[in-house]
Amino acid sequence: MAEAISILGSTGSIGRQTIEVAENIGLKVAALTANRKTDLLEEQVRRLRPEFVAVYDETAAKDIKIRLADLNVRVASGMEGLIEAATLNSVKSVVTAVSGSVGLKPTLAAIHEKKRIALANKETLVCAGSIVMKTADECGAEIIPVDSEHSAIFQSLSGRDRSELKKILLTGSGGPFRGRKRAELADITPAQAVSHPNWSMGAKISVDSATMMNKGLEYIEAMHLFGVKPEDIQVVVHPQSMIHSMVELIDGTVIAQLAVADMGLPIQYALTYPKRLPSMFQHLDWTAMRDFTFEAPDLENMPCLALAMRAAKEGGIMPCVMSAANETAVHMFLAGKLGYNQIYDAVLDATEAMGNVAEPDLDTIIEADASARVFVAEHYSK
Ligand code: MG
């Protein structure tokens, strides 16, 4: 616990919550990275006094270097800067909270240095799950999930022999448009899509929750993290977000993890694992709970989830193509350049246009990622 942490993506939603948790439990922060939000980053650096800061965007890096000239902090930029932040000597755990596939290389670099990975970047496992898990195994690096569902599965499986696992029950709220028909969603605006009923999250993941692509990405992530086949994972819609996921054991017993819907909790657990500490989060009030319901996901009206489940079965570069195409399409939607239902259309087109490659290496994955982005940007620009 005395060792410091590094936060990749400190200005995003998970990054900001990680800082709150670290301050609350007295954990030293040695490095911060951001893409380009320099105002917030400067504020964080002045408060936490890390030894190292990296800004991915070159122009923003120059700006922050000037602003922080009075402090004893090293500033770097680009992918090299992110990798250095992930591999600093003084760092024990790396929180990978960047959004998108930019997290892949720094995460692998940290694994090679045997850092504990508090994994909050879905794309890392979705795109390169086989490579990442194999490397972690070879290097003896721990990967502790931060995503609430995977943290719940991880906690439910803790201390249990893997041969006792029958299946994973991956829960999800169903998002803000649960129960609506796809045809009714054509005119959904970015503001409507990002207003999630239970969770407060960044814009990209909020849109993914609305389309249920988020659950699809989590499905693929769970496959890799827990070494199970797609057919061993069942998606269960649980609108109250009280249960964060469950495991069913071979004797029929189900073990669930429940807590308030606050990302700070799985973040704290990933940082203190295997210990638990008191937290600043609310405890569940069982007298205030009314409904506690479950239903099957509506794959017809949430086709992104069905698409992700198919990509999970196909494997190869398909999960990466799908995720990259989705990321581009969501950013275009948020920028007003794409309709809400076109997110699915764009992702489907990209996966159909690009042929699959079995057992891809890292370069093939990175190329597929880039091609999928170009495909969506070119075919769907207004
Ligand atoms: Mg989640």
mmCIF file of N, CA, C and O and ligand atoms in Angstrom, residues 122 146-150 171 199 201 205 209 214-215 218 221 263, ligand 1:
data_model
loop_
_atom_site.group_PDB
_atom_site.id
_atom_site.type_symbol
_atom_site.label_atom_id
_atom_site.label_comp_id
_atom_site.label_asym_id
_atom_site.label_seq_id
_atom_site.Cartn_x
_atom_site.Cartn_y
_atom_site.Cartn_z
ATOM 1 N N LYS A 122 -11.498 -0.796 -21.605
ATOM 2 C CA LYS A 122 -12.084 -1.997 -22.225
ATOM 3 C C LYS A 122 -11.375 -2.436 -23.488
ATOM 4 O O LYS A 122 -11.178 -3.619 -23.739
ATOM 5 N N VAL A 146 -11.473 -3.080 -13.131
ATOM 6 C CA VAL A 146 -12.106 -1.925 -12.485
ATOM 7 C C VAL A 146 -13.561 -1.787 -12.926
ATOM 8 O O VAL A 146 -14.405 -1.313 -12.184
ATOM 9 N N ASP A 147 -13.857 -2.239 -14.122
ATOM 10 C CA ASP A 147 -15.238 -2.187 -14.598
ATOM 11 C C ASP A 147 -16.113 -2.882 -13.537
ATOM 12 O O ASP A 147 -15.750 -3.950 -13.022
ATOM 13 N N SER A 148 -17.241 -2.280 -13.191
ATOM 14 C CA SER A 148 -18.019 -2.779 -12.046
ATOM 15 C C SER A 148 -18.445 -4.234 -12.224
ATOM 16 O O SER A 148 -18.413 -5.017 -11.275
ATOM 17 N N GLU A 149 -18.834 -4.604 -13.456
ATOM 18 C CA GLU A 149 -19.283 -5.985 -13.704
ATOM 19 C C GLU A 149 -18.134 -6.974 -13.499
ATOM 20 O O GLU A 149 -18.298 -8.012 -12.868
ATOM 21 N N HIS A 150 -16.982 -6.634 -14.065
ATOM 22 C CA HIS A 150 -15.856 -7.564 -13.994
ATOM 23 C C HIS A 150 -15.271 -7.621 -12.595
ATOM 24 O O HIS A 150 -14.796 -8.663 -12.158
ATOM 25 N N THR A 171 -24.485 -8.748 -15.676
ATOM 26 C CA THR A 171 -25.684 -7.912 -15.567
ATOM 27 C C THR A 171 -25.474 -6.526 -16.172
ATOM 28 O O THR A 171 -24.355 -6.027 -16.259
ATOM 29 N N TRP A 199 -25.769 5.333 -13.635
ATOM 30 C CA TRP A 199 -24.331 5.533 -13.536
ATOM 31 C C TRP A 199 -23.951 6.895 -14.105
ATOM 32 O O TRP A 199 -24.513 7.338 -15.089
ATOM 33 N N MET A 201 -21.029 8.616 -16.002
ATOM 34 C CA MET A 201 -19.859 8.157 -16.756
ATOM 35 C C MET A 201 -19.505 9.166 -17.846
ATOM 36 O O MET A 201 -20.221 10.124 -18.079
ATOM 37 N N ILE A 205 -18.746 6.158 -23.195
ATOM 38 C CA ILE A 205 -19.282 4.945 -22.555
ATOM 39 C C ILE A 205 -20.779 5.092 -22.263
ATOM 40 O O ILE A 205 -21.517 4.102 -22.279
ATOM 41 N N SER A 209 -23.584 2.527 -23.445
ATOM 42 C CA SER A 209 -24.568 1.925 -22.532
ATOM 43 C C SER A 209 -25.964 2.024 -23.125
ATOM 44 O O SER A 209 -26.771 1.099 -22.984
ATOM 45 N N ASN A 214 -21.824 -1.326 -24.926
ATOM 46 C CA ASN A 214 -20.998 -1.443 -23.713
ATOM 47 C C ASN A 214 -21.084 -2.853 -23.127
ATOM 48 O O ASN A 214 -20.068 -3.436 -22.738
ATOM 49 N N LYS A 215 -22.289 -3.407 -23.094
ATOM 50 C CA LYS A 215 -22.446 -4.765 -22.549
ATOM 51 C C LYS A 215 -21.758 -5.766 -23.466
ATOM 52 O O LYS A 215 -21.174 -6.753 -23.001
ATOM 53 N N GLU A 218 -18.137 -5.604 -22.782
ATOM 54 C CA GLU A 218 -17.892 -6.261 -21.486
ATOM 55 C C GLU A 218 -17.950 -7.787 -21.614
ATOM 56 O O GLU A 218 -17.237 -8.506 -20.920
ATOM 57 N N GLU A 221 -14.677 -8.734 -22.992
ATOM 58 C CA GLU A 221 -13.694 -8.508 -21.933
ATOM 59 C C GLU A 221 -13.741 -9.656 -20.903
ATOM 60 O O GLU A 221 -12.706 -10.180 -20.484
ATOM 61 N N MET A 263 -18.664 3.925 -9.262
ATOM 62 C CA MET A 263 -17.428 3.352 -9.795
ATOM 63 C C MET A 263 -16.262 3.443 -8.815
ATOM 64 O O MET A 263 -15.277 2.731 -8.931
HETATM 65 MG MG MG B 1 -19.463 -1.696 -16.738
#
